[in-house]
Short mmCIF file of C-alpha atoms in Angstrom, two decimals:
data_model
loop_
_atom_site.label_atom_id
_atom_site.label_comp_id
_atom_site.label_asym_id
_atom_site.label_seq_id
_atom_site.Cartn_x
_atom_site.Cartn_y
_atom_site.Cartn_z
CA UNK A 1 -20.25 -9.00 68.66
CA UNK A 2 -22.21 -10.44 65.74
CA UNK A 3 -20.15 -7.94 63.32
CA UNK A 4 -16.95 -8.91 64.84
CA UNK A 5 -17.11 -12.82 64.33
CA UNK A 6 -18.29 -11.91 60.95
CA UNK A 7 -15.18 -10.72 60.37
CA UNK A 8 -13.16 -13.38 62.13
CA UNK A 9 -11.55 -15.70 59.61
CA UNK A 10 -11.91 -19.31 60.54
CA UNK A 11 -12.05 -22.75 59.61
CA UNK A 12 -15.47 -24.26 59.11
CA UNK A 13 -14.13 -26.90 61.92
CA UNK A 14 -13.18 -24.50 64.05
CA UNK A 15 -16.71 -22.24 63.56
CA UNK A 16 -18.46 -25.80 64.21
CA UNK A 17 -16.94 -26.49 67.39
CA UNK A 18 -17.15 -22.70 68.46
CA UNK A 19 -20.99 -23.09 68.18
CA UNK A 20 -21.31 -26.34 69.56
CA UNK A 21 -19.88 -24.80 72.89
CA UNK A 22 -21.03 -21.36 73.05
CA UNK A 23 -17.79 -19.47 71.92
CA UNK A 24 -17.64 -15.85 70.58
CA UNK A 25 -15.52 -17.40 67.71
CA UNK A 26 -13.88 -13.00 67.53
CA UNK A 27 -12.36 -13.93 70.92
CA UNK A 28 -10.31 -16.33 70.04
CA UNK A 29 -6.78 -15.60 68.74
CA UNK A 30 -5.81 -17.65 65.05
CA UNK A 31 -2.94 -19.57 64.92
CA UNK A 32 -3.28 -20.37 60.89
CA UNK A 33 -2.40 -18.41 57.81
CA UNK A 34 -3.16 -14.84 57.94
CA UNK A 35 -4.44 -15.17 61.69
CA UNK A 36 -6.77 -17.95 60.74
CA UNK A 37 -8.71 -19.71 63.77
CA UNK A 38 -8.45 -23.58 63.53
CA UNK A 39 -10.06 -26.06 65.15
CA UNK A 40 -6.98 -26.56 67.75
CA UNK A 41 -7.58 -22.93 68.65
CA UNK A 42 -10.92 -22.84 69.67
CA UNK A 43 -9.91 -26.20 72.05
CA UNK A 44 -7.28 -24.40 73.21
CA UNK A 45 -9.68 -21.35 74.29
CA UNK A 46 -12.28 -23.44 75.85
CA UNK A 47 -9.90 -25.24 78.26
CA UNK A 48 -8.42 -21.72 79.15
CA UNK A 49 -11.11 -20.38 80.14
CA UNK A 50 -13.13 -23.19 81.44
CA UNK A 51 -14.06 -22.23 85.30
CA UNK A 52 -11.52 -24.16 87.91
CA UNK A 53 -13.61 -25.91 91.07
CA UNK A 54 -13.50 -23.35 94.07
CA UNK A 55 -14.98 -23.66 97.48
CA UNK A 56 -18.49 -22.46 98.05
CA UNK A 57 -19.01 -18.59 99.11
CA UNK A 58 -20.80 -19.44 102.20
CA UNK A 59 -17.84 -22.02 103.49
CA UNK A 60 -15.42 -19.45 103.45
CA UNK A 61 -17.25 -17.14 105.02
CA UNK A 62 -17.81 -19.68 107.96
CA UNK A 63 -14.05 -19.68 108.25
CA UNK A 64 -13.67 -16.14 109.26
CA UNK A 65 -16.17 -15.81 112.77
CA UNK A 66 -17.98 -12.43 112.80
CA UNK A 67 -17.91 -10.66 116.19
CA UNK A 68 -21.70 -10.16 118.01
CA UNK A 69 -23.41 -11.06 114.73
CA UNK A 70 -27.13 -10.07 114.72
CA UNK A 71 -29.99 -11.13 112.51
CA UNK A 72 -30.35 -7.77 111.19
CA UNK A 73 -26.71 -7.78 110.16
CA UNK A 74 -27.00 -11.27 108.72
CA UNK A 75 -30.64 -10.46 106.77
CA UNK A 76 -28.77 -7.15 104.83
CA UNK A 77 -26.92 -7.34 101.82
CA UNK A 78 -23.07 -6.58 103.28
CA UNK A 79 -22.00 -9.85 102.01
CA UNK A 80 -22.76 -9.40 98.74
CA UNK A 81 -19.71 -7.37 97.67
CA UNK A 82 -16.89 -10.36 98.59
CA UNK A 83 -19.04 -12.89 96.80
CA UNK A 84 -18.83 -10.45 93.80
CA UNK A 85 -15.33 -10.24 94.09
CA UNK A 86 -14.34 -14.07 94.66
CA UNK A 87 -17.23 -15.55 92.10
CA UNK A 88 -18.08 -14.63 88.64
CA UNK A 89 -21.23 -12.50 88.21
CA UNK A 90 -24.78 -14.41 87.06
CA UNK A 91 -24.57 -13.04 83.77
CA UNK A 92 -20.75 -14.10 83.17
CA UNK A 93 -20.06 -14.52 79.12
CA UNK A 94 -21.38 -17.73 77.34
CA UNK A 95 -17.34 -18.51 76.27
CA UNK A 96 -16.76 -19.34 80.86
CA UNK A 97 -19.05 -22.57 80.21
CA UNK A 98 -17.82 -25.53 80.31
CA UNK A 99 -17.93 -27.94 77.15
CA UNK A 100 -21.58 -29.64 76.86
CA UNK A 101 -22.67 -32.57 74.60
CA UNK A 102 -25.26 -32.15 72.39
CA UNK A 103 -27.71 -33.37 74.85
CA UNK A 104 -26.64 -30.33 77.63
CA UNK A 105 -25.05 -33.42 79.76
CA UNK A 106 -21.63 -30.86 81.45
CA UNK A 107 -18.18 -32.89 80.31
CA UNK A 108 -15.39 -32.92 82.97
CA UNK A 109 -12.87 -30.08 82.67
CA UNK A 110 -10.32 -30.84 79.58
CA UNK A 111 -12.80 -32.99 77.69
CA UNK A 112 -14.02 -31.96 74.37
CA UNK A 113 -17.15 -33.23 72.65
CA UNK A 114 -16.28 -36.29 70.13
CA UNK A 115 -17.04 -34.63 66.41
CA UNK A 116 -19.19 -36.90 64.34
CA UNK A 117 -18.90 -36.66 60.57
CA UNK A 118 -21.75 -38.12 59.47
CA UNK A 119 -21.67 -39.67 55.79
CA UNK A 120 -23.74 -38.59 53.17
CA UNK A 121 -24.64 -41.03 51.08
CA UNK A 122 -25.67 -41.26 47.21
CA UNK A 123 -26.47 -44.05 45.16
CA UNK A 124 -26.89 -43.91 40.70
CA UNK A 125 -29.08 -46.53 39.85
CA UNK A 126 -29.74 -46.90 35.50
CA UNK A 127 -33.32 -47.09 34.74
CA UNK A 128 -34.81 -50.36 33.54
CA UNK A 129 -36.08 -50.62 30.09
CA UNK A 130 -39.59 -51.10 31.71
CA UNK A 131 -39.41 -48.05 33.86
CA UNK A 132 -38.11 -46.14 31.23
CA UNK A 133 -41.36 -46.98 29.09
CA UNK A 134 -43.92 -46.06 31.88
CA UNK A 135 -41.87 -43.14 32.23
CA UNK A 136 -41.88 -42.32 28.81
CA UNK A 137 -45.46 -42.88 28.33
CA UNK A 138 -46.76 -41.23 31.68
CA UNK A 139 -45.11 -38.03 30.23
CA UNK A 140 -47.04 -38.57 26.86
CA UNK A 141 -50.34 -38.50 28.79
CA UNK A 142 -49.59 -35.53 30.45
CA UNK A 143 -48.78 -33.54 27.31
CA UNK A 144 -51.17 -35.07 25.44
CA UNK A 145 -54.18 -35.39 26.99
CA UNK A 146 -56.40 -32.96 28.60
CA UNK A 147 -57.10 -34.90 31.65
CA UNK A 148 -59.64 -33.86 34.54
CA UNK A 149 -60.83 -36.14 36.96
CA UNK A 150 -64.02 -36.07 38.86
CA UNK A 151 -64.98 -38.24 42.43
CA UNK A 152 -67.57 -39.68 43.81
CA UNK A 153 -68.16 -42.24 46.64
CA UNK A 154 -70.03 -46.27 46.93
CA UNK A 155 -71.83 -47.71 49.79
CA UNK A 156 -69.64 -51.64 49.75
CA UNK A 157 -72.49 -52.41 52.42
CA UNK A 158 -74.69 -54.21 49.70
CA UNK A 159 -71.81 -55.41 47.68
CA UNK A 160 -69.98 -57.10 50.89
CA UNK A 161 -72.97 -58.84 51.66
CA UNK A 162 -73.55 -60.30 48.81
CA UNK A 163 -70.32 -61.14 49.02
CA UNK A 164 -70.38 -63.03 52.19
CA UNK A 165 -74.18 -64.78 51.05
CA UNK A 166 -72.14 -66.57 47.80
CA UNK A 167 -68.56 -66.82 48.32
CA UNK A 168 -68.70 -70.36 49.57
CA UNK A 169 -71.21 -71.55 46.73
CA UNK A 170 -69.17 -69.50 44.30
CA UNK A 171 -65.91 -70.64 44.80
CA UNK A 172 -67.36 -74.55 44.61
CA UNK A 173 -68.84 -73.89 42.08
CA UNK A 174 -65.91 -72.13 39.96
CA UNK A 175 -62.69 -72.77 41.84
CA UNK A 176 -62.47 -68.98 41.78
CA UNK A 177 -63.14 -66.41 44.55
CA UNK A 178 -65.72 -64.00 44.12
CA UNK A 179 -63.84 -60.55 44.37
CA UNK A 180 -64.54 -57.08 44.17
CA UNK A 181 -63.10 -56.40 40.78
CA UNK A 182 -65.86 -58.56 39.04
CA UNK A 183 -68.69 -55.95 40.24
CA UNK A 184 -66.88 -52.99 38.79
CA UNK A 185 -65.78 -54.56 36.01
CA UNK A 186 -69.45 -55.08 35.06
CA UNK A 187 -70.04 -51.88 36.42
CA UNK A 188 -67.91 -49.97 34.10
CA UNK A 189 -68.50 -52.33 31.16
CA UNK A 190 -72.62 -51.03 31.97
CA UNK A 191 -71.85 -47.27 31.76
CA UNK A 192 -69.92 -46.72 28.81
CA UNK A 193 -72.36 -48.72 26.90
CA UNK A 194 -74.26 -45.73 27.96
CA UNK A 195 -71.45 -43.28 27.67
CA UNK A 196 -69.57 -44.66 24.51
CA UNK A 197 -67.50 -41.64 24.48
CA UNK A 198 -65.63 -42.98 27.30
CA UNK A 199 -64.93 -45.74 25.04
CA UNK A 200 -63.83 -44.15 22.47
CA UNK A 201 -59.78 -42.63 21.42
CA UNK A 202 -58.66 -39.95 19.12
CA UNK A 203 -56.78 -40.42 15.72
CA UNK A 204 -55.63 -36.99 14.20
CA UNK A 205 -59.03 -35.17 13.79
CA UNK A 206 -61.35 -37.79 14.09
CA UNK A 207 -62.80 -39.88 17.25
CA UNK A 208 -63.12 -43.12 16.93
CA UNK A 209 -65.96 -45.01 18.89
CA UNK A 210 -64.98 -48.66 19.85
CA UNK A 211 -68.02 -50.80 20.40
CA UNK A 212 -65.63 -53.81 21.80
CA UNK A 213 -64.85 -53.48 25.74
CA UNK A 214 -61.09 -54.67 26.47
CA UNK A 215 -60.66 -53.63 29.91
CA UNK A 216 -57.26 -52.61 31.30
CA UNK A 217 -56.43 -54.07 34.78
CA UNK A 218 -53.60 -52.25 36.26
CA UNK A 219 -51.11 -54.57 38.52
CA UNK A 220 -48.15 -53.42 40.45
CA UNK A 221 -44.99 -55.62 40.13
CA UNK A 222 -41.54 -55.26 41.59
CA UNK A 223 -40.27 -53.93 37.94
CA UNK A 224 -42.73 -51.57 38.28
CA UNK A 225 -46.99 -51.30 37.23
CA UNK A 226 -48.49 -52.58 34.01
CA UNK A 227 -51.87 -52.65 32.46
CA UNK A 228 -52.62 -56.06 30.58
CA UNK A 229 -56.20 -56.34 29.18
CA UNK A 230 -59.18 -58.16 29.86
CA UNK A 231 -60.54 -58.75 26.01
CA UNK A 232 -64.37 -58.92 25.29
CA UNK A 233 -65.30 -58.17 29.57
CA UNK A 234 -68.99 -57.52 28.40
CA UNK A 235 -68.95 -60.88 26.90
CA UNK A 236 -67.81 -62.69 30.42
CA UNK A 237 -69.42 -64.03 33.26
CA UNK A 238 -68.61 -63.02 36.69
CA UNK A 239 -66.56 -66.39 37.18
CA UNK A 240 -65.04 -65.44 34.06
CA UNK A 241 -63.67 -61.90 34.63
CA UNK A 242 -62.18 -62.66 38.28
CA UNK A 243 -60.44 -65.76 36.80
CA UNK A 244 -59.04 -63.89 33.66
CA UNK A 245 -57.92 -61.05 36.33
CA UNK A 246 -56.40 -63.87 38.64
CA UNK A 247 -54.27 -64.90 35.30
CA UNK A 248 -53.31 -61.77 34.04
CA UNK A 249 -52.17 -60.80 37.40
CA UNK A 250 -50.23 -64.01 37.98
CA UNK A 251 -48.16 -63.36 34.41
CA UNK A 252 -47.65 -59.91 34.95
CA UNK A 253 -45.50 -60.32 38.45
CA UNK A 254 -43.84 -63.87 36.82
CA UNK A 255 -43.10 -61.34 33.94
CA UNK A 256 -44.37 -63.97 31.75
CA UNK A 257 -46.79 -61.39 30.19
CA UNK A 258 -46.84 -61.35 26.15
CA UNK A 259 -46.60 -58.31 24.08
CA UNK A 260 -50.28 -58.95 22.60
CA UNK A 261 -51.81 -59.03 26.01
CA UNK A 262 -50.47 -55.38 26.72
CA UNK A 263 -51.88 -53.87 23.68
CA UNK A 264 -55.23 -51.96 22.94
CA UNK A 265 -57.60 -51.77 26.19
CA UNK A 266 -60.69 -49.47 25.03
CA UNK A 267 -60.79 -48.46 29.26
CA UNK A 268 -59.09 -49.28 32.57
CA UNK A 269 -59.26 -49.38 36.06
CA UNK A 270 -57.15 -49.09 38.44
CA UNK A 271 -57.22 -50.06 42.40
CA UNK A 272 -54.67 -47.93 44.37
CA UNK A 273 -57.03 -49.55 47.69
CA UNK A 274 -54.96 -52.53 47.72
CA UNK A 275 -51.73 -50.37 49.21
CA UNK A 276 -53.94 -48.51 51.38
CA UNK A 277 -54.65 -45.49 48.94
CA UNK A 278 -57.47 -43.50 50.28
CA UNK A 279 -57.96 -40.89 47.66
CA UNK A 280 -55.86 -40.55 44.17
CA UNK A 281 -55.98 -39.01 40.73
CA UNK A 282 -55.54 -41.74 38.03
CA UNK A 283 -53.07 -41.10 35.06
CA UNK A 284 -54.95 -41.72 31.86
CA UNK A 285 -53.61 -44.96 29.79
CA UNK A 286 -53.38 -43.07 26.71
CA UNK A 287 -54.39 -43.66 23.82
CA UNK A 288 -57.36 -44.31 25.98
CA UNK A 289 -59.86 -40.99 27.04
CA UNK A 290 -60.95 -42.50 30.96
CA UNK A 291 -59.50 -44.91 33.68
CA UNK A 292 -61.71 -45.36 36.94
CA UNK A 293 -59.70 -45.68 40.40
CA UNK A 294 -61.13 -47.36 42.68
CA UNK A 295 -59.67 -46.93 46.37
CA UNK A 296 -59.51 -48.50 50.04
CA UNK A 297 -63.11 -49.51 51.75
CA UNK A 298 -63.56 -47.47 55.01
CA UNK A 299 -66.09 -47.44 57.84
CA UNK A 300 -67.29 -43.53 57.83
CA UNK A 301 -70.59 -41.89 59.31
CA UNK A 302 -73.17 -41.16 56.36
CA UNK A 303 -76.43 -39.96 56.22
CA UNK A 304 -79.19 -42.27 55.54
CA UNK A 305 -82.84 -41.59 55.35
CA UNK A 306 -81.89 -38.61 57.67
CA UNK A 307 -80.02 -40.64 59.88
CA UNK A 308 -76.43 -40.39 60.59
CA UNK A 309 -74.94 -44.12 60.04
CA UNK A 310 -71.80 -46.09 59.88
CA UNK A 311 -71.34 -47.60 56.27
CA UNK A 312 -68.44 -49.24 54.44
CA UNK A 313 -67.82 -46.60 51.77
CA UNK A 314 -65.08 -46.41 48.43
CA UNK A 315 -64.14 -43.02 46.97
CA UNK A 316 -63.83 -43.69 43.07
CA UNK A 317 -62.18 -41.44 40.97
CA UNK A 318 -62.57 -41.22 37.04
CA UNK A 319 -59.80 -39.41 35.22
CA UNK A 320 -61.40 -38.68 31.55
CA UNK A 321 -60.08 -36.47 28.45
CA UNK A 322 -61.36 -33.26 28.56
CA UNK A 323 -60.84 -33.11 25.00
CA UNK A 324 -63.94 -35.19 24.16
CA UNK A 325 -65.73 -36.33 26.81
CA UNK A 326 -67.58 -33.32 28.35
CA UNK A 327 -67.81 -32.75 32.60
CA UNK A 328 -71.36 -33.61 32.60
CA UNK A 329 -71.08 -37.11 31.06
CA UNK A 330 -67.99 -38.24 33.02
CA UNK A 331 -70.38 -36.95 36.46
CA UNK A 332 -72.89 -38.65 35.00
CA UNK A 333 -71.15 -41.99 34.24
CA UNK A 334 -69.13 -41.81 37.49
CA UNK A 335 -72.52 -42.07 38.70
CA UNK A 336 -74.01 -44.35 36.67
CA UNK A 337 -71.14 -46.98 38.29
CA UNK A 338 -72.36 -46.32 41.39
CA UNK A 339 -75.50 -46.70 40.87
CA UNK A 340 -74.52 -50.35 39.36
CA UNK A 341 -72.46 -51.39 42.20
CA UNK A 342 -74.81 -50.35 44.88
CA UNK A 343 -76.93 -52.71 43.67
CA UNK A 344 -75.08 -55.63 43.21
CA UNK A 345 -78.21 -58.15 43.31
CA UNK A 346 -79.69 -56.38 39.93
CA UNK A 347 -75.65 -56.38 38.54
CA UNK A 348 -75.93 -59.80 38.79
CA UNK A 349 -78.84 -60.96 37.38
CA UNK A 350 -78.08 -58.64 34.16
CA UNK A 351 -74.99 -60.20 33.87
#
């Protein structure tokens, strides 16, 4: 059978609506060009062949009385044969159903199924000039650089607290709120003055060694993400970073950022934990050789002194450039932030 509707030239319609009801599309005779089966056709078959109502087996049996019946003659099989002759064996073809709906509910005799063409949509949108430049240089950094990026994870327990001990104070104090972006910011600012490679970019066949820290500070906007900088972060106070972020941030979604405060950036940072982003591999900011991502704060069981506790803990993720900065020192300075940030009280007393 599977050979023969192979062969059995029909209309896509018609081999639709043949599946959609069961039919052996090679048993149904074409009415179109060169013996064709349409659509109309395979209707045509179904109500032909859909099974008429007829009176149970057992009624008109009861119609006909049978002389000094017996228990023994009514427990044997005799009867079998007229029901086989008056009712369509169990294992009748699929084609003597009657039409179904998709969900199995039976349709009354005639009815067909209702045909749904469902529209497949498209839509061309042209790229802004802004996405076209991220796209542009996102594809730069991937050809360019040789990025690798290594993970680690924080304890926020210390962090949070401190936190929740100064926010009131702070904010009084400075009419700014005392976020998280301020700790790493110092935190990152901390290790590459011990890691100044990660400060660092190459020119041709030379590396050149910045000993400035303009901090990147990526921020997602509806025309897509940009990176203005935070100049001179080693040089600001706590108050002064997280209001310097708040502005930057403010400009960049009014899109009243200028060209100058989207150039240079010796490192950046990027927090994907604001959308919910557990885990992620930053894109490097080239010409720049490491960003740090930091990522959503979740409750998970740690081990602590040999105890298994529930902490408030960040992944972090620092992509680097393989080309100059070495595994070993982006482990190490990936570790070095944590270090920093774990201790928050120390972080700010430094600062």
């Amino acid at each position: 059978a599977p050979a023969e509707a192979a062969e059995t030239a029909a209309t896509p319609v018609a081999l639709k609506v043949a599946a959609e009801n069961n039919v052996d599309i090679s048993q149904v005779k074409g009415s179109g060009p060169g013996g064709r089966v349409t659509k109309e056709d395979v209707v045509s078959y179904i109500l032909r062949n859909a099974p008429a109502p007829s009176a149970p087996v057992a009624a008109s049996g009861d119609a006909a009385p049978v002389p000094n019946p017996t228990p023994e003659v009514a427990s044997t099989p005799a009867p079998a044969a007229p029901a086989r002759q008056s009712a369509p064996a169990p294992a009748a073809p699929a084609p003597q159903a009657p039409p179904t709906t998709d969900s199995g509910r039976q349709l009354p005799a005639g009815q067909m199924p209702e045909i749904v063409e469902v529209e497949r949509r498209e839509e061309r949108q042209r790229m802004s000039r802004r996405r076209q430049t991220i796209a542009r240089r996102l594809v730069e950094a991937q050809q360019t650089a040789a990025m690798l990026t290594t993970f680690n994870e924080i304890d926020m327990g210390a962090v949070m607290a401190v936190r929740k001990k100064h926010k009131d104070s702070f904010k009084e104090r400075h009419g700014i709120g005392l976020g998280f972006m301020s700790f790493f910011t110092k935190a990152v600012v901390g290790a590459l003055k011990n890691f100044p490679l990660l400060n660092a970019e190459i020119q041709g066949d030379e590396v050149v060694i910045k000993h400035y820290y303009d901090i990147g500070m990526a921020v997602g906007t509806d025309q897509g993400l940009v990176v203005p900088v935070l100049r001179d972060a080693d040089r600001k106070s706590f108050a002064e970073i997280e209001r310097g972020i708040a502005e930057l941030a403010g400009r960049a979604r009014d899109g009243k950022l200028t060209l100058a405060e989207l150039q240079g950036g010796s490192f950046s940072i990027t927090n994907g934990g604001i959308y919910g982003s557990l885990m992620s591999t930053p894109i490097l900011n080239t010409p720049q050789v490491g960003i740090l991502g930091m990522h959503k704060i979740m409750e998970r069981p740690v081990v602590v002194n040999g105890e298994i506790v529930v902490r408030p803990m960040m992944y972090v993720a620092l992509t680097y450039d393989h080309r100059i900065v070495d595994g070993s020192d982006a482990v190490r300075f990936l570790v070095h932030i944590k270090d920093l940030v774990e201790d928050p009280e120390a972080l700010m007393l430094a600062s």
